[in-house]
């Protein structure tokens, strides 16, 4: 979640950098100026990539605004993201050491660095990834080498990983792990800020205790749950 973006003033034609703290202060006033600014937020000064303000949750900030069409040049959930999806991203950002389980295999991750909504170019397509991990090490150690010290994680609540994304990551050899958010990890829209933090802490403890089970849908053919050959001749998840 970005902590700053740019407000584009349509009257003056000028852009200026604005932080999440300034926007939150203006949100408390809830006046006409704030509403105007909220609808004119962009990632950069050229005001080509619209952003949306996120006021609730542990990681307040700005995220890319989604499109209601499929004609955007990147793959982003943006404003279509559910609160449960957002909450579980905060959970995965907070975990520094935990197990992932796939295809009857367990791998312990030691996280060096975590990033949410990372943009990545993969096989000439751009994707916005829920969670990116730069790994410090893994147990067994072979996975660190096999995954080039990186793991990309997609959380499935309302959106599954699409066929093309699985294929693109397979072609590039990037390790992509998909986790289906269970019903008992939901975040309700009326949760308070303190309740949100408590629930994040609870889910972090649960996941560290039990591990996170999902599918490694790209990486090496040996590691994956189920593969088939695509029309282009590339092995990918089915």
Short mmCIF file of C-alpha atoms in Angstrom, two decimals:
data_model
loop_
_atom_site.label_atom_id
_atom_site.label_comp_id
_atom_site.label_asym_id
_atom_site.label_seq_id
_atom_site.Cartn_x
_atom_site.Cartn_y
_atom_site.Cartn_z
CA UNK A 1 0.00 0.00 0.00
CA UNK A 2 1.51 3.31 -1.07
CA UNK A 3 1.87 6.04 1.55
CA UNK A 4 1.72 8.89 -0.94
CA UNK A 5 0.32 9.67 -4.36
CA UNK A 6 -0.53 12.77 -6.40
CA UNK A 7 -3.62 14.95 -6.32
CA UNK A 8 -4.47 16.40 -9.74
CA UNK A 9 -6.31 19.71 -9.62
CA UNK A 10 -8.45 19.77 -12.75
CA UNK A 11 -9.03 23.52 -12.48
CA UNK A 12 -5.37 24.57 -12.33
CA UNK A 13 -4.05 21.58 -14.28
CA UNK A 14 -1.36 21.04 -11.62
CA UNK A 15 -0.43 17.94 -9.63
CA UNK A 16 0.98 17.87 -6.13
CA UNK A 17 2.27 15.12 -3.88
CA UNK A 18 -0.04 14.21 -1.00
CA UNK A 19 0.52 11.78 1.88
CA UNK A 20 -1.90 9.37 3.50
CA UNK A 21 -1.67 11.37 6.74
CA UNK A 22 -2.86 14.55 5.04
CA UNK A 23 -5.75 12.74 3.35
CA UNK A 24 -6.82 11.12 6.62
CA UNK A 25 -6.86 14.52 8.30
CA UNK A 26 -9.03 15.86 5.51
CA UNK A 27 -11.30 12.80 5.76
CA UNK A 28 -12.16 13.77 9.34
CA UNK A 29 -13.50 17.07 8.04
CA UNK A 30 -15.45 15.30 5.27
CA UNK A 31 -15.95 18.49 3.29
CA UNK A 32 -16.35 19.24 -0.38
CA UNK A 33 -12.60 19.73 -0.85
CA UNK A 34 -11.87 16.26 0.52
CA UNK A 35 -14.44 14.61 -1.74
CA UNK A 36 -12.98 16.38 -4.74
CA UNK A 37 -9.44 15.34 -3.84
CA UNK A 38 -10.48 11.74 -3.21
CA UNK A 39 -11.71 11.45 -6.78
CA UNK A 40 -8.56 12.96 -8.29
CA UNK A 41 -5.75 10.78 -6.91
CA UNK A 42 -3.09 9.32 -9.18
CA UNK A 43 0.04 7.24 -8.74
CA UNK A 44 2.35 9.66 -10.55
CA UNK A 45 2.34 13.30 -11.63
CA UNK A 46 1.24 12.43 -15.17
CA UNK A 47 -2.17 11.42 -13.71
CA UNK A 48 -2.50 8.30 -15.87
CA UNK A 49 -2.97 5.65 -13.14
CA UNK A 50 -5.95 6.38 -10.84
CA UNK A 51 -5.62 5.52 -7.15
CA UNK A 52 -8.14 4.89 -4.38
CA UNK A 53 -7.85 5.88 -0.72
CA UNK A 54 -7.95 3.05 1.86
CA UNK A 55 -8.91 4.42 5.26
CA UNK A 56 -9.61 1.21 7.17
CA UNK A 57 -7.27 -1.55 8.27
CA UNK A 58 -3.75 -1.94 9.56
CA UNK A 59 -2.13 -0.75 6.33
CA UNK A 60 -3.86 2.51 5.40
CA UNK A 61 -2.73 4.10 2.19
CA UNK A 62 -3.38 4.33 -1.54
CA UNK A 63 -3.92 1.44 -3.90
CA UNK A 64 -4.43 1.24 -7.63
CA UNK A 65 -8.01 1.80 -8.74
CA UNK A 66 -9.49 -1.15 -10.60
CA UNK A 67 -11.22 -0.97 -13.95
CA UNK A 68 -14.68 -2.37 -14.64
CA UNK A 69 -13.41 -3.52 -18.01
CA UNK A 70 -10.67 -5.92 -18.99
CA UNK A 71 -8.98 -3.38 -21.25
CA UNK A 72 -6.50 -2.12 -18.69
CA UNK A 73 -2.85 -2.89 -19.50
CA UNK A 74 -2.16 -4.49 -16.13
CA UNK A 75 -3.85 -7.16 -14.01
CA UNK A 76 -5.09 -5.45 -10.84
CA UNK A 77 -8.02 -6.01 -8.48
CA UNK A 78 -8.00 -2.40 -7.29
CA UNK A 79 -11.28 -1.24 -5.79
CA UNK A 80 -12.90 -4.60 -6.52
CA UNK A 81 -10.81 -6.07 -3.72
CA UNK A 82 -12.88 -7.30 -0.77
CA UNK A 83 -12.20 -6.30 2.82
CA UNK A 84 -11.43 -9.96 3.59
CA UNK A 85 -8.83 -9.94 0.83
CA UNK A 86 -7.27 -6.75 2.18
CA UNK A 87 -7.23 -8.10 5.75
CA UNK A 88 -5.53 -11.35 4.78
CA UNK A 89 -2.86 -9.44 2.88
CA UNK A 90 -2.09 -7.68 6.16
CA UNK A 91 -1.84 -11.12 7.79
CA UNK A 92 0.69 -12.35 5.21
CA UNK A 93 2.69 -9.13 5.51
CA UNK A 94 2.96 -9.63 9.28
CA UNK A 95 4.31 -13.20 9.15
CA UNK A 96 8.10 -13.49 9.25
CA UNK A 97 8.42 -17.26 9.59
CA UNK A 98 5.83 -19.91 8.68
CA UNK A 99 5.16 -23.09 6.69
CA UNK A 100 3.48 -23.38 3.33
CA UNK A 101 2.03 -26.76 2.39
CA UNK A 102 1.45 -27.92 -1.18
CA UNK A 103 1.18 -31.30 -2.88
CA UNK A 104 1.86 -33.07 0.45
CA UNK A 105 5.09 -31.09 0.89
CA UNK A 106 5.90 -28.64 3.66
CA UNK A 107 8.36 -25.79 3.22
CA UNK A 108 9.28 -23.38 5.99
CA UNK A 109 9.75 -19.79 4.83
CA UNK A 110 12.04 -17.28 6.53
CA UNK A 111 11.07 -13.86 5.21
CA UNK A 112 13.68 -11.17 4.64
CA UNK A 113 11.33 -8.65 3.06
CA UNK A 114 7.61 -8.54 2.20
CA UNK A 115 5.74 -6.22 -0.14
CA UNK A 116 2.06 -5.92 -1.01
CA UNK A 117 0.69 -5.07 -4.46
CA UNK A 118 4.04 -5.40 -6.17
CA UNK A 119 4.01 -4.79 -9.91
CA UNK A 120 5.89 -7.39 -11.93
CA UNK A 121 6.44 -7.85 -15.65
CA UNK A 122 6.17 -11.49 -16.57
CA UNK A 123 6.29 -12.89 -20.10
CA UNK A 124 5.45 -9.42 -21.50
CA UNK A 125 2.41 -9.02 -19.24
CA UNK A 126 2.13 -6.88 -16.11
CA UNK A 127 0.67 -8.25 -12.89
CA UNK A 128 -0.05 -6.73 -9.51
CA UNK A 129 0.82 -9.45 -6.99
CA UNK A 130 -0.89 -9.68 -3.60
CA UNK A 131 2.28 -10.53 -1.67
CA UNK A 132 5.91 -10.65 -2.73
CA UNK A 133 8.46 -12.33 -0.46
CA UNK A 134 12.19 -11.92 -0.67
CA UNK A 135 13.35 -14.96 1.24
CA UNK A 136 16.19 -15.20 3.71
CA UNK A 137 16.14 -19.01 3.59
CA UNK A 138 13.86 -22.03 3.37
CA UNK A 139 13.76 -25.45 4.98
CA UNK A 140 14.40 -27.63 3.02
CA UNK A 141 17.15 -25.35 1.73
CA UNK A 142 16.79 -26.55 -1.88
CA UNK A 143 13.64 -24.48 -2.37
CA UNK A 144 15.50 -21.24 -1.81
CA UNK A 145 17.73 -22.06 -4.77
CA UNK A 146 14.90 -23.48 -6.84
CA UNK A 147 12.81 -20.33 -6.38
CA UNK A 148 15.75 -17.93 -6.75
CA UNK A 149 15.11 -16.63 -3.24
CA UNK A 150 11.66 -15.26 -4.15
CA UNK A 151 8.04 -16.31 -3.72
CA UNK A 152 4.95 -14.63 -5.16
CA UNK A 153 1.67 -15.21 -3.31
CA UNK A 154 -1.87 -14.71 -4.59
CA UNK A 155 -4.76 -14.86 -2.12
CA UNK A 156 -7.96 -16.29 -3.53
CA UNK A 157 -11.18 -14.95 -2.05
CA UNK A 158 -13.20 -13.58 -4.95
CA UNK A 159 -10.55 -13.91 -7.70
CA UNK A 160 -8.65 -17.05 -8.65
CA UNK A 161 -5.34 -16.99 -10.47
CA UNK A 162 -6.15 -16.95 -14.15
CA UNK A 163 -4.88 -19.47 -16.67
CA UNK A 164 -2.69 -16.91 -18.46
CA UNK A 165 -1.01 -15.73 -15.27
CA UNK A 166 -0.18 -19.31 -14.30
CA UNK A 167 1.27 -19.88 -17.76
CA UNK A 168 3.26 -16.64 -17.75
CA UNK A 169 4.81 -17.37 -14.37
CA UNK A 170 5.57 -20.91 -15.48
CA UNK A 171 7.38 -19.66 -18.58
CA UNK A 172 9.46 -17.22 -16.50
CA UNK A 173 10.14 -19.86 -13.83
CA UNK A 174 8.74 -17.69 -11.01
CA UNK A 175 7.39 -19.51 -7.97
CA UNK A 176 3.71 -18.55 -7.56
CA UNK A 177 1.73 -19.83 -4.57
CA UNK A 178 -2.07 -19.56 -4.41
CA UNK A 179 -3.90 -19.61 -1.07
CA UNK A 180 -7.67 -19.91 -0.81
CA UNK A 181 -8.90 -17.79 2.10
CA UNK A 182 -11.16 -19.97 4.28
CA UNK A 183 -14.50 -18.78 5.62
CA UNK A 184 -13.09 -18.69 9.17
CA UNK A 185 -10.58 -16.01 8.07
CA UNK A 186 -13.17 -13.47 6.92
CA UNK A 187 -13.07 -9.78 7.86
CA UNK A 188 -16.44 -8.11 8.28
CA UNK A 189 -16.96 -4.56 7.03
CA UNK A 190 -18.20 -3.26 10.39
CA UNK A 191 -15.12 -4.38 12.34
CA UNK A 192 -13.47 -1.68 14.47
CA UNK A 193 -9.81 -0.70 14.05
CA UNK A 194 -8.90 -2.41 17.34
CA UNK A 195 -10.92 -5.49 16.37
CA UNK A 196 -9.17 -5.53 13.00
CA UNK A 197 -5.73 -5.55 14.63
CA UNK A 198 -6.76 -8.28 17.07
CA UNK A 199 -8.13 -10.45 14.25
CA UNK A 200 -4.95 -9.97 12.19
CA UNK A 201 -2.86 -11.06 15.20
CA UNK A 202 -5.14 -14.08 15.72
CA UNK A 203 -4.80 -15.21 12.10
CA UNK A 204 -1.03 -14.69 12.15
CA UNK A 205 -0.77 -16.95 15.21
CA UNK A 206 -3.05 -19.56 13.63
CA UNK A 207 -1.13 -19.63 10.35
CA UNK A 208 2.23 -19.85 12.12
CA UNK A 209 0.90 -22.74 14.20
CA UNK A 210 -0.87 -24.71 11.47
CA UNK A 211 0.88 -23.61 8.31
CA UNK A 212 -0.76 -22.30 5.14
CA UNK A 213 -1.99 -24.88 2.65
CA UNK A 214 -2.44 -24.03 -1.01
CA UNK A 215 -1.15 -24.69 -4.51
CA UNK A 216 2.25 -23.94 -5.94
CA UNK A 217 0.93 -23.29 -9.42
CA UNK A 218 4.18 -22.36 -11.09
CA UNK A 219 7.81 -22.98 -10.42
CA UNK A 220 9.19 -26.32 -11.42
CA UNK A 221 7.05 -29.09 -12.91
CA UNK A 222 8.05 -31.46 -10.12
CA UNK A 223 6.70 -29.21 -7.36
CA UNK A 224 3.28 -28.52 -8.74
CA UNK A 225 -0.06 -30.05 -7.97
CA UNK A 226 -1.45 -30.67 -11.44
CA UNK A 227 0.01 -29.74 -14.80
CA UNK A 228 -1.05 -29.95 -18.40
CA UNK A 229 0.45 -28.77 -21.65
CA UNK A 230 -1.02 -25.52 -22.91
CA UNK A 231 -1.86 -24.78 -26.54
CA UNK A 232 1.51 -23.05 -26.77
CA UNK A 233 3.32 -26.12 -25.53
CA UNK A 234 4.12 -24.70 -22.09
CA UNK A 235 3.54 -26.73 -18.91
CA UNK A 236 1.08 -24.95 -16.65
CA UNK A 237 -1.33 -25.51 -13.80
CA UNK A 238 -4.77 -26.98 -14.51
#
